[in-house]
PDB file of C-alpha atoms and ligand atoms in Angstrom:
ATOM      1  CA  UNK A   1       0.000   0.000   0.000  1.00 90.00           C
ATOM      2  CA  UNK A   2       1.565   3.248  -0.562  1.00 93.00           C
ATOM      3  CA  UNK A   3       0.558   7.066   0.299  1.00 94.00           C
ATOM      4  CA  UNK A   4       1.842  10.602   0.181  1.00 94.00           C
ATOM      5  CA  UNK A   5       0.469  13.512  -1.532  1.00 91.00           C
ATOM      6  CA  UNK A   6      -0.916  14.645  -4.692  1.00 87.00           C
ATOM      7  CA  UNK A   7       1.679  14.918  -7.513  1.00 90.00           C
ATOM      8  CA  UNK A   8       4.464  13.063  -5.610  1.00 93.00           C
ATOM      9  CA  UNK A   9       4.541  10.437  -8.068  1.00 95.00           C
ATOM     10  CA  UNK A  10       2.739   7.479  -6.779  1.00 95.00           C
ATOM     11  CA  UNK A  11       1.115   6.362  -9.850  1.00 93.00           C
ATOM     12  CA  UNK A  12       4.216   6.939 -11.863  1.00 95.00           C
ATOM     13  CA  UNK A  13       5.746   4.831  -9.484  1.00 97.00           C
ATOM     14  CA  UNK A  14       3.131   2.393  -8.551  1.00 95.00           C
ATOM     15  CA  UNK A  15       2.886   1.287 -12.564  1.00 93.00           C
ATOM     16  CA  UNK A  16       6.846   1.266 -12.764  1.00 95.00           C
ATOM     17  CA  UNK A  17       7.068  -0.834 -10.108  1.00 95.00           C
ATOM     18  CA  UNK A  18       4.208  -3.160 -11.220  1.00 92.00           C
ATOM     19  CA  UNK A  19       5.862  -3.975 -14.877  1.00 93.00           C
ATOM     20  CA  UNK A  20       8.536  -5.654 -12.855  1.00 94.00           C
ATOM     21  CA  UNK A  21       6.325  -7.588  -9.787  1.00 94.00           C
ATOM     22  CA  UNK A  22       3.419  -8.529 -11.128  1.00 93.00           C
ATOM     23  CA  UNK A  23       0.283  -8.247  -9.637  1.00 92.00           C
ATOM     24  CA  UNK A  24      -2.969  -5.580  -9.494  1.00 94.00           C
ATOM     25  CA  UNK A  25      -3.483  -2.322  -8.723  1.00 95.00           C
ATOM     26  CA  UNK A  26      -6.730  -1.677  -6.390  1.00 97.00           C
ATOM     27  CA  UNK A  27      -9.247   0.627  -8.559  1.00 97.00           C
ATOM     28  CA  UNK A  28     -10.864   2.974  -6.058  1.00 98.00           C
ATOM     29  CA  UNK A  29     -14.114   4.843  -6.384  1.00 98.00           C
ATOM     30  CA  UNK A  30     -14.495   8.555  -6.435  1.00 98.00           C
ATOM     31  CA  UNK A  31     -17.009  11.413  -6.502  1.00 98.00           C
ATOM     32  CA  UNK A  32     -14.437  13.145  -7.810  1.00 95.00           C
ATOM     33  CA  UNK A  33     -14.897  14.583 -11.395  1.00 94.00           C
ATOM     34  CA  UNK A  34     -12.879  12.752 -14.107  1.00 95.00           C
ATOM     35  CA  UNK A  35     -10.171  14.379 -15.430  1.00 90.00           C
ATOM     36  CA  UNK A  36      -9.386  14.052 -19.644  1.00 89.00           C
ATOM     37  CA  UNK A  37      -6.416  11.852 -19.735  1.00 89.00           C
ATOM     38  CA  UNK A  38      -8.167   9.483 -17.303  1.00 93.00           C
ATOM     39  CA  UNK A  39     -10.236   6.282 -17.841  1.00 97.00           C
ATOM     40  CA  UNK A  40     -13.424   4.880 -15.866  1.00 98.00           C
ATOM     41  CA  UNK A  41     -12.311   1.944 -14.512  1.00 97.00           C
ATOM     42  CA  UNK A  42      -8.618   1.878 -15.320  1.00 95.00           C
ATOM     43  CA  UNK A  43      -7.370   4.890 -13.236  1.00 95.00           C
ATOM     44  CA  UNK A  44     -11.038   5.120 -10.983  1.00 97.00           C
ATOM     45  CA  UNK A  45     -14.139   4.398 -11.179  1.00 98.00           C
ATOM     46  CA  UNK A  46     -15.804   7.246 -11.242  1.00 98.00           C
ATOM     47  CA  UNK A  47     -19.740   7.104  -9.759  1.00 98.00           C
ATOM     48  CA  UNK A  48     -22.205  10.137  -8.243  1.00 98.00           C
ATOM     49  CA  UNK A  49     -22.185  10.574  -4.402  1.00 97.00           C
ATOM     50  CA  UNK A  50     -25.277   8.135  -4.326  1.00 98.00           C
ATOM     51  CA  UNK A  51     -23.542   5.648  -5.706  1.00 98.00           C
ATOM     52  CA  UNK A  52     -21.139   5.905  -3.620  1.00 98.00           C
ATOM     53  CA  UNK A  53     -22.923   6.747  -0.657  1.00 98.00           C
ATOM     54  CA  UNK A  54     -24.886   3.066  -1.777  1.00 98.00           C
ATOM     55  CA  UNK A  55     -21.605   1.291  -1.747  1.00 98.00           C
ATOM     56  CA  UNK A  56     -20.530   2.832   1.893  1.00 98.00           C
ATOM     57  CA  UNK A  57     -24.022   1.527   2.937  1.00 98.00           C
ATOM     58  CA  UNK A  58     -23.968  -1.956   1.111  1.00 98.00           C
ATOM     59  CA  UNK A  59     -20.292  -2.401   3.250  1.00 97.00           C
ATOM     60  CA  UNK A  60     -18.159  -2.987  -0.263  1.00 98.00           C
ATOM     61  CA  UNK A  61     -15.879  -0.507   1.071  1.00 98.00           C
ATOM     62  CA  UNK A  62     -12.853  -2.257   2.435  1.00 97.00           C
ATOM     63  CA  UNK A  63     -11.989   1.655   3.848  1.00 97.00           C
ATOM     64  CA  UNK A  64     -12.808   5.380   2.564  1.00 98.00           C
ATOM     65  CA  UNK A  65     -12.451   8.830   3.502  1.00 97.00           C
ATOM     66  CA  UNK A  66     -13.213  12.225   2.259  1.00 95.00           C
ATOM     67  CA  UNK A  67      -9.965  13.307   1.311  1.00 88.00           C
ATOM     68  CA  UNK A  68      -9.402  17.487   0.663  1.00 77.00           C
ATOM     69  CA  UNK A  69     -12.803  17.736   2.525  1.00 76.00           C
ATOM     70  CA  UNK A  70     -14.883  17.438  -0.639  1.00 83.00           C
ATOM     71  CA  UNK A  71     -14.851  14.042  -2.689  1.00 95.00           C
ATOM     72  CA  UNK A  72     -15.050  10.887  -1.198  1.00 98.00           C
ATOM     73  CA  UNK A  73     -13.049   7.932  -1.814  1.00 98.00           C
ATOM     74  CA  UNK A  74     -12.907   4.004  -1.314  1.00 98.00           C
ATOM     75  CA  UNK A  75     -11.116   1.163  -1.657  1.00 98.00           C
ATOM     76  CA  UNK A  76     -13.457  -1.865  -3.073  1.00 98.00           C
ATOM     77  CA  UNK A  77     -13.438  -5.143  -0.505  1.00 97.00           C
ATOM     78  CA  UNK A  78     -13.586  -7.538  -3.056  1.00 97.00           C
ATOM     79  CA  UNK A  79     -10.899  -7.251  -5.571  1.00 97.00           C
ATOM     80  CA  UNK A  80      -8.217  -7.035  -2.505  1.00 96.00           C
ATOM     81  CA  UNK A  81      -9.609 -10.131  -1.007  1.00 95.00           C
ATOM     82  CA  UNK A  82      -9.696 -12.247  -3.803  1.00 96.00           C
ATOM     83  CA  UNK A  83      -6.281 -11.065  -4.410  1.00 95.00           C
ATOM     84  CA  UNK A  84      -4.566 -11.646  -1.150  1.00 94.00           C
ATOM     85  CA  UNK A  85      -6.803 -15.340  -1.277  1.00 94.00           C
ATOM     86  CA  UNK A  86      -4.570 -16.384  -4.052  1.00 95.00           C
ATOM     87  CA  UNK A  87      -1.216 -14.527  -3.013  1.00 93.00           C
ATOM     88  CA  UNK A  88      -1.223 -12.113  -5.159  1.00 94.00           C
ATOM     89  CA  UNK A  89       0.015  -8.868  -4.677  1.00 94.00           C
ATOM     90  CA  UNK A  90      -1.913  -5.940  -4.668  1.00 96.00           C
ATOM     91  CA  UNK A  91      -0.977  -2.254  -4.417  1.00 96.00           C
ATOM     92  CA  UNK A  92      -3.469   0.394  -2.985  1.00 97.00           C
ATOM     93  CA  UNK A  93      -2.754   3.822  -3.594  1.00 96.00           C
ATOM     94  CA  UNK A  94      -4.640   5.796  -0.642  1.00 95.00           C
ATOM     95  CA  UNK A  95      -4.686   8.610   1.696  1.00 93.00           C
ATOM     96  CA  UNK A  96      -3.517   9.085   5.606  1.00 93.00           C
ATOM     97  CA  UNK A  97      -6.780   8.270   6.720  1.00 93.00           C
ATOM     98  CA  UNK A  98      -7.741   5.542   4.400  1.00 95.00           C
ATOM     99  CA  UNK A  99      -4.149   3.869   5.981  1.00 95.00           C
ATOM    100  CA  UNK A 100      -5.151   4.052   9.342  1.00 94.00           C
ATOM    101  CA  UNK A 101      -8.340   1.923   8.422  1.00 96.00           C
ATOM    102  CA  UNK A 102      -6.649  -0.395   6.457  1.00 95.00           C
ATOM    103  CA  UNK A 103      -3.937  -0.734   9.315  1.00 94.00           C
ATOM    104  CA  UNK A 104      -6.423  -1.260  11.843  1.00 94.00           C
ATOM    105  CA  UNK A 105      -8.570  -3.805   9.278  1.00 93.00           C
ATOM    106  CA  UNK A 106      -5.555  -5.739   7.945  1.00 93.00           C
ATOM    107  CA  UNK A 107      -2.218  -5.705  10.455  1.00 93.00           C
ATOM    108  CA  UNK A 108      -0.011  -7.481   8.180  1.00 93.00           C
ATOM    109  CA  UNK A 109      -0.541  -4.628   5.144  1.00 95.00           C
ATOM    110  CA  UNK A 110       2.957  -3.406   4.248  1.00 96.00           C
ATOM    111  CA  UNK A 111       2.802   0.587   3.655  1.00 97.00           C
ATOM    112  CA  UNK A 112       4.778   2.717   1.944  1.00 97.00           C
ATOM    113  CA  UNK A 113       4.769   6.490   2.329  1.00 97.00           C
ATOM    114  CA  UNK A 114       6.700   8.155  -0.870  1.00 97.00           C
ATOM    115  CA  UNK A 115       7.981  11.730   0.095  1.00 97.00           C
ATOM    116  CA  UNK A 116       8.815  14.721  -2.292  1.00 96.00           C
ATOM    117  CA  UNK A 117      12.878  15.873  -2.485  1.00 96.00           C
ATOM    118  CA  UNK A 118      11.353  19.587  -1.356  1.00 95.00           C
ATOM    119  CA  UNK A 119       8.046  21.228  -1.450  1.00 92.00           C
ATOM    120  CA  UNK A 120       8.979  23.557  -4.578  1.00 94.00           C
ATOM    121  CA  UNK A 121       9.936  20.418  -6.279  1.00 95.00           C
ATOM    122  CA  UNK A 122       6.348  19.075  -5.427  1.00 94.00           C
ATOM    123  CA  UNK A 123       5.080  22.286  -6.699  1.00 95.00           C
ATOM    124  CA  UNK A 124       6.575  21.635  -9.867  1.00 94.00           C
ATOM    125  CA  UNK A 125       5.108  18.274 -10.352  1.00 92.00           C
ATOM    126  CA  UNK A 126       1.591  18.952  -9.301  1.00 92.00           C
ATOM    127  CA  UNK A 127       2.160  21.549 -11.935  1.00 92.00           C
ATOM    128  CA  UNK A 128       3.594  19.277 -14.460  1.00 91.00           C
ATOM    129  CA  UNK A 129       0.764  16.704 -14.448  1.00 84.00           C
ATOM    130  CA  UNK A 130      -1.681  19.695 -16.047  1.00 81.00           C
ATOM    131  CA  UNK A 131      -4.328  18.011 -14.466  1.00 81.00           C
ATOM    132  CA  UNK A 132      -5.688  20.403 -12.060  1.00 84.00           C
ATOM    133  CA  UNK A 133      -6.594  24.334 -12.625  1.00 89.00           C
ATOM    134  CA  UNK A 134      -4.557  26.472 -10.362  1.00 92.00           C
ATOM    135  CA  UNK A 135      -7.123  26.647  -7.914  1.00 91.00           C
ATOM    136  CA  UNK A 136      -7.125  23.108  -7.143  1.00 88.00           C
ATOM    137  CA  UNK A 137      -3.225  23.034  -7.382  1.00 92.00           C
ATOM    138  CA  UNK A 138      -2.966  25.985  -4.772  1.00 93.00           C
ATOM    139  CA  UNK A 139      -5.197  22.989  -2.273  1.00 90.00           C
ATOM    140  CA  UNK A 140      -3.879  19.996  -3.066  1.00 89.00           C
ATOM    141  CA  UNK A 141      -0.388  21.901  -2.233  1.00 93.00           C
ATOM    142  CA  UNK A 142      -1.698  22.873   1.069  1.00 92.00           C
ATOM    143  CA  UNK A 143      -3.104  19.509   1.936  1.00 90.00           C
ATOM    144  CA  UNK A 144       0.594  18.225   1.220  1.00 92.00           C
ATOM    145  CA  UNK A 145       1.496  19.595   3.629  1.00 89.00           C
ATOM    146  CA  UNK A 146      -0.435  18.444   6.404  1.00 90.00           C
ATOM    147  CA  UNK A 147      -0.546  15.317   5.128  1.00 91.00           C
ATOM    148  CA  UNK A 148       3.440  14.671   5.046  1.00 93.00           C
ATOM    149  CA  UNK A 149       3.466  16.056   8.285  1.00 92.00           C
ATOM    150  CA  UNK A 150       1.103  13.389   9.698  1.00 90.00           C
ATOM    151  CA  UNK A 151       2.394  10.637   8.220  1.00 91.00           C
ATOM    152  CA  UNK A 152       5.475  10.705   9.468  1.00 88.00           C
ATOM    153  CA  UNK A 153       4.256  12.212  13.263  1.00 83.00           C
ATOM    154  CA  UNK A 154       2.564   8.771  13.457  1.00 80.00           C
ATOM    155  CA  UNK A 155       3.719   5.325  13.579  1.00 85.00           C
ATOM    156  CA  UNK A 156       1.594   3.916  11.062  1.00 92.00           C
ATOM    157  CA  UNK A 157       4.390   3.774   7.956  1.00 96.00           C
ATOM    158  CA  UNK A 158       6.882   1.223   7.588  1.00 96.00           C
ATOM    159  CA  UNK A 159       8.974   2.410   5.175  1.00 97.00           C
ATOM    160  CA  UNK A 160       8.884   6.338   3.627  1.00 97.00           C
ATOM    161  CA  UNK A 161      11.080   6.246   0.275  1.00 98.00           C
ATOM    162  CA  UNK A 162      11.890  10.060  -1.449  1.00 98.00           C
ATOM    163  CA  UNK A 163      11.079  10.488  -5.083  1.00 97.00           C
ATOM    164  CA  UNK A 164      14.273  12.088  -5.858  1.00 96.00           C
ATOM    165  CA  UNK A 165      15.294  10.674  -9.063  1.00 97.00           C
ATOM    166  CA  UNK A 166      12.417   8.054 -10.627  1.00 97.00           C
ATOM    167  CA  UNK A 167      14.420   5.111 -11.153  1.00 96.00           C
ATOM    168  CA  UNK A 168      15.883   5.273  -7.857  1.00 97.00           C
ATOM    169  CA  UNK A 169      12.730   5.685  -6.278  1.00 98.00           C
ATOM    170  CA  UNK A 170      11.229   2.793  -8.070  1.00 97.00           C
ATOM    171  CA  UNK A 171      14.183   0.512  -7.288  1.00 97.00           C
ATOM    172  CA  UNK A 172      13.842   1.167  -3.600  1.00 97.00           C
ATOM    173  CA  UNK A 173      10.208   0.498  -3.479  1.00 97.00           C
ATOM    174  CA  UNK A 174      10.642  -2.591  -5.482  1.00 97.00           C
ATOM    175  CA  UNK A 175      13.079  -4.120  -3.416  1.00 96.00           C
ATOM    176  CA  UNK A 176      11.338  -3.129  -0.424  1.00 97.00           C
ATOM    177  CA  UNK A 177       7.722  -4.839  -1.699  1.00 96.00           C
ATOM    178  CA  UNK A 178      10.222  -7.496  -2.857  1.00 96.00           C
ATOM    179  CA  UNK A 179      11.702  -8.174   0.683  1.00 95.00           C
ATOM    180  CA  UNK A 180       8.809  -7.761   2.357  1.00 94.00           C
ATOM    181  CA  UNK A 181       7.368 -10.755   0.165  1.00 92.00           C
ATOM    182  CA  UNK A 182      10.324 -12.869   0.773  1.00 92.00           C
ATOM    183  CA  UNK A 183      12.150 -12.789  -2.772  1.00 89.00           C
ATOM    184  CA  UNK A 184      15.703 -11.776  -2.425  1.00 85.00           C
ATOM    185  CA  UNK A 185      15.618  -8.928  -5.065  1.00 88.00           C
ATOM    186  CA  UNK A 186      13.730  -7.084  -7.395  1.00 91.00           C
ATOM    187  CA  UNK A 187      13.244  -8.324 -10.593  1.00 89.00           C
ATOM    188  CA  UNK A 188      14.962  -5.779 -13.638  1.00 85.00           C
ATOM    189  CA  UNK A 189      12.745  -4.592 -15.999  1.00 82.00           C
ATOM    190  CA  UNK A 190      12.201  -6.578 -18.755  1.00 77.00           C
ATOM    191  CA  UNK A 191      12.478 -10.089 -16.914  1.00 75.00           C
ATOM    192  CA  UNK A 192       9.295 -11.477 -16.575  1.00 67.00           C
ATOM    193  CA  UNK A 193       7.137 -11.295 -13.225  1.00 62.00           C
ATOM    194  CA  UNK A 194       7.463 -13.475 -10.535  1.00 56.00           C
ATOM    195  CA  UNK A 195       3.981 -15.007  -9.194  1.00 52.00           C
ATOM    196  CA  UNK A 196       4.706 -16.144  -5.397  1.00 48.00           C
ATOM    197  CA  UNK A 197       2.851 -16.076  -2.661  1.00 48.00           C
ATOM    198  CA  UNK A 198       2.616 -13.026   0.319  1.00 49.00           C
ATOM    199  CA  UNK A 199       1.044 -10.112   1.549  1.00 48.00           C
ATOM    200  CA  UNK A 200       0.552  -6.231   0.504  1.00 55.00           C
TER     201      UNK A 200
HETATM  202  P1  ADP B   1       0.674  11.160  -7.955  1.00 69.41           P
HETATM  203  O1  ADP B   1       0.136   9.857  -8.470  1.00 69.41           O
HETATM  204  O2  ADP B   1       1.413  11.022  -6.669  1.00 69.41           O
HETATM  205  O3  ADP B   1      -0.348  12.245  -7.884  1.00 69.41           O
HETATM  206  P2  ADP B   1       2.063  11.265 -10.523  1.00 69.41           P
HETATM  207  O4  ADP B   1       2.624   9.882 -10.626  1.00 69.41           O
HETATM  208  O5  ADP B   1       0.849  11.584 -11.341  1.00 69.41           O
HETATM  209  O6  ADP B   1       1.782  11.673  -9.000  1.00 69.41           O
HETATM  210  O7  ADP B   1       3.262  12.263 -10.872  1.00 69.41           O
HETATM  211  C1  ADP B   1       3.102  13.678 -10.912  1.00 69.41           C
HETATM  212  C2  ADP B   1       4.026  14.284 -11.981  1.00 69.41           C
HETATM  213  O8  ADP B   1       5.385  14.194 -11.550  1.00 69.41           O
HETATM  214  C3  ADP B   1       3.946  13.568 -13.321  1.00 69.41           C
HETATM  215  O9  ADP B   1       4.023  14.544 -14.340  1.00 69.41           O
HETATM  216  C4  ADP B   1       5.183  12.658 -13.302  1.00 69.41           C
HETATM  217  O10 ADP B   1       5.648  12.381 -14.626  1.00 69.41           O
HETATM  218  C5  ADP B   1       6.182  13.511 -12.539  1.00 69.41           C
HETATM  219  N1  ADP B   1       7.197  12.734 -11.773  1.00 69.41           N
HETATM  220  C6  ADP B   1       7.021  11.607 -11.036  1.00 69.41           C
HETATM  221  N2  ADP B   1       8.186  11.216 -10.456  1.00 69.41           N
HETATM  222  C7  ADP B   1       9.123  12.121 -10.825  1.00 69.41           C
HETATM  223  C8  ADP B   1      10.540  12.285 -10.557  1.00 69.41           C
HETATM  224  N3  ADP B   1      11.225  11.450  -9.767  1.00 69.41           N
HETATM  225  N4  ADP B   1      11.164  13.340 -11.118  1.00 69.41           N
HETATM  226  C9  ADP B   1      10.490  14.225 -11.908  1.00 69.41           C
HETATM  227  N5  ADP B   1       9.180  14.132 -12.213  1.00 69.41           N
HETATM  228  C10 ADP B   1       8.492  13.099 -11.675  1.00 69.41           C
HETATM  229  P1  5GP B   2      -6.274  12.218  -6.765  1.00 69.41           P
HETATM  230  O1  5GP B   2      -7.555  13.000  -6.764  1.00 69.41           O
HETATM  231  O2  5GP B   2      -5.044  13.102  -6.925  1.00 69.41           O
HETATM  232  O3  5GP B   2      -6.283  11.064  -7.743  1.00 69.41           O
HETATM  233  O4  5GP B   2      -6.127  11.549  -5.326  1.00 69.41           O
HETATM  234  C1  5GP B   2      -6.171  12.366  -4.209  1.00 69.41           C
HETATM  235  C2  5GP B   2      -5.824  11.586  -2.956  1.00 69.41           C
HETATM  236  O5  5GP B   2      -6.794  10.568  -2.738  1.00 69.41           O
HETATM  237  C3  5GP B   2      -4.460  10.872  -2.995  1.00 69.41           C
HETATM  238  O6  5GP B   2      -3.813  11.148  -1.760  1.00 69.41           O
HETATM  239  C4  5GP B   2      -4.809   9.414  -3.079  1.00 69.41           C
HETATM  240  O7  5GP B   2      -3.848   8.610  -2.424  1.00 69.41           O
HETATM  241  C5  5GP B   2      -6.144   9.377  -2.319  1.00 69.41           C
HETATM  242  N1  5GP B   2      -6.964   8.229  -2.682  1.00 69.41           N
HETATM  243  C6  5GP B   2      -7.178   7.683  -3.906  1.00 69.41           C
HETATM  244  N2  5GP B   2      -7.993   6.628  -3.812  1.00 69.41           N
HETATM  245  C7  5GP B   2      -8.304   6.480  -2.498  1.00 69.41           C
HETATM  246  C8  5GP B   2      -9.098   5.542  -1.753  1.00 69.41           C
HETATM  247  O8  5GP B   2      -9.696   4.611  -2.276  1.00 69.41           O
HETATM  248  N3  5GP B   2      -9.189   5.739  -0.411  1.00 69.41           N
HETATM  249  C9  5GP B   2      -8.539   6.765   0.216  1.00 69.41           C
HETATM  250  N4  5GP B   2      -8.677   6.841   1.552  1.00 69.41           N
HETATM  251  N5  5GP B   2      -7.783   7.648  -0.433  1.00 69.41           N
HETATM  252  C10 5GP B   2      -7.656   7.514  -1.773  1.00 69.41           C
END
């Protein structure tokens, strides 16, 4: 499972990362309007606050939070379980909050917390995506913020890894999800994936 804020460079990270392990990525649910480059049920799935507010209710939430105060978002039960049922890995990309639940729901979930080099540097990137008007950059900057500084003010991390230079940063969180599932190494890219059993 991995966190940090908006623009770090999760997803660049996340998918890097998965070309070389294997496994799924968990497709949350959001309120939150779709943006162009994005795709309903690849990147989200994107459904009105009664839908979602439906799925809190039906329990197919495995966690969610409102994150930035205005959309809410959730991890789907199912797709992790079956997952971690047949050893597979699976990578959840979710906030502070939404790792407390899953901490206090599933013990043995590995988490990673990826840090900017330096705030202007996290500027740049949130910039750099084009995704958001600068409105919405100007927030999700501020919410950085906080958030770094509560993730690492509480124990809830067990590793943080800084996305300095990308292929750095992927090779450390590779060979710490590889570790943690007991293979000796990360696989380079291009060999193929390893399937073997362990945990998020
Ligand atoms: P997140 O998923 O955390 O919101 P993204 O993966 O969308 O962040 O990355 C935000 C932007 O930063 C993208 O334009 C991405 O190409 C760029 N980026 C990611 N990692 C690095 C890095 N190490 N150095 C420079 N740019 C990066
Ligand atoms: P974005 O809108 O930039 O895609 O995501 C904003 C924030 O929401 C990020 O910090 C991301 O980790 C978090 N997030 C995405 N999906 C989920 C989820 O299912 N649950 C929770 N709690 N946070 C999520």
């Amino acid at each position: 499972m991995v966190s940090g804020p908006s623009g770090v460079g999760k997803t660049t990270i996340v998918h890097r990362m998965q070309s070389r392990l294997g496994g799924h990525f968990s497709v949350s649910a959001t309120t939150r309007p779709r943006s162009e480059e994005e795709i309903d049920g690849t990147d989200y799935y994107f459904v009105t606050p009664s839908e979602f507010e439906r799925m809190k209710r039906g329990g197919e939430f495995l966690e969610w939070a409102e994150v930035f105060g205005r959309h809410a978002y959730g991890t789907p039960r199912r797709p992790v379980e079956t997952a971690l049922e047949r050893g597979e890995l699976i990578v959840l990309d979710i906030d502070v909050q939404g790792a407390r639940q899953v901490r206090n729901a599933m013990p043995e979930a590995y988490m990673i917390f990826i840090l900017p080099p330096d705030e202007d540097e996290l500027m740049r990137r949130l910039q750099s995506r084009g995704r958001d008007d600068p409105e919405a950059i100007q927030r999700r900057y501020a919410e950085a913020q906080h958030e770094i500084r509560q993730a690492t003010e509480v124990r809830l991390y067990d590793a943080f890894v800084i996305n300095d230079d990308l292929e750095r940063a992927v090779n450390e969180t590779c060979e710490l999800v590889s570790r943690r599932r007991g293979q000796l190494e990360c696989p380079s890219p291009g060999a193929p994936p390893e399937a073997s059993p362990g945990s998020p």
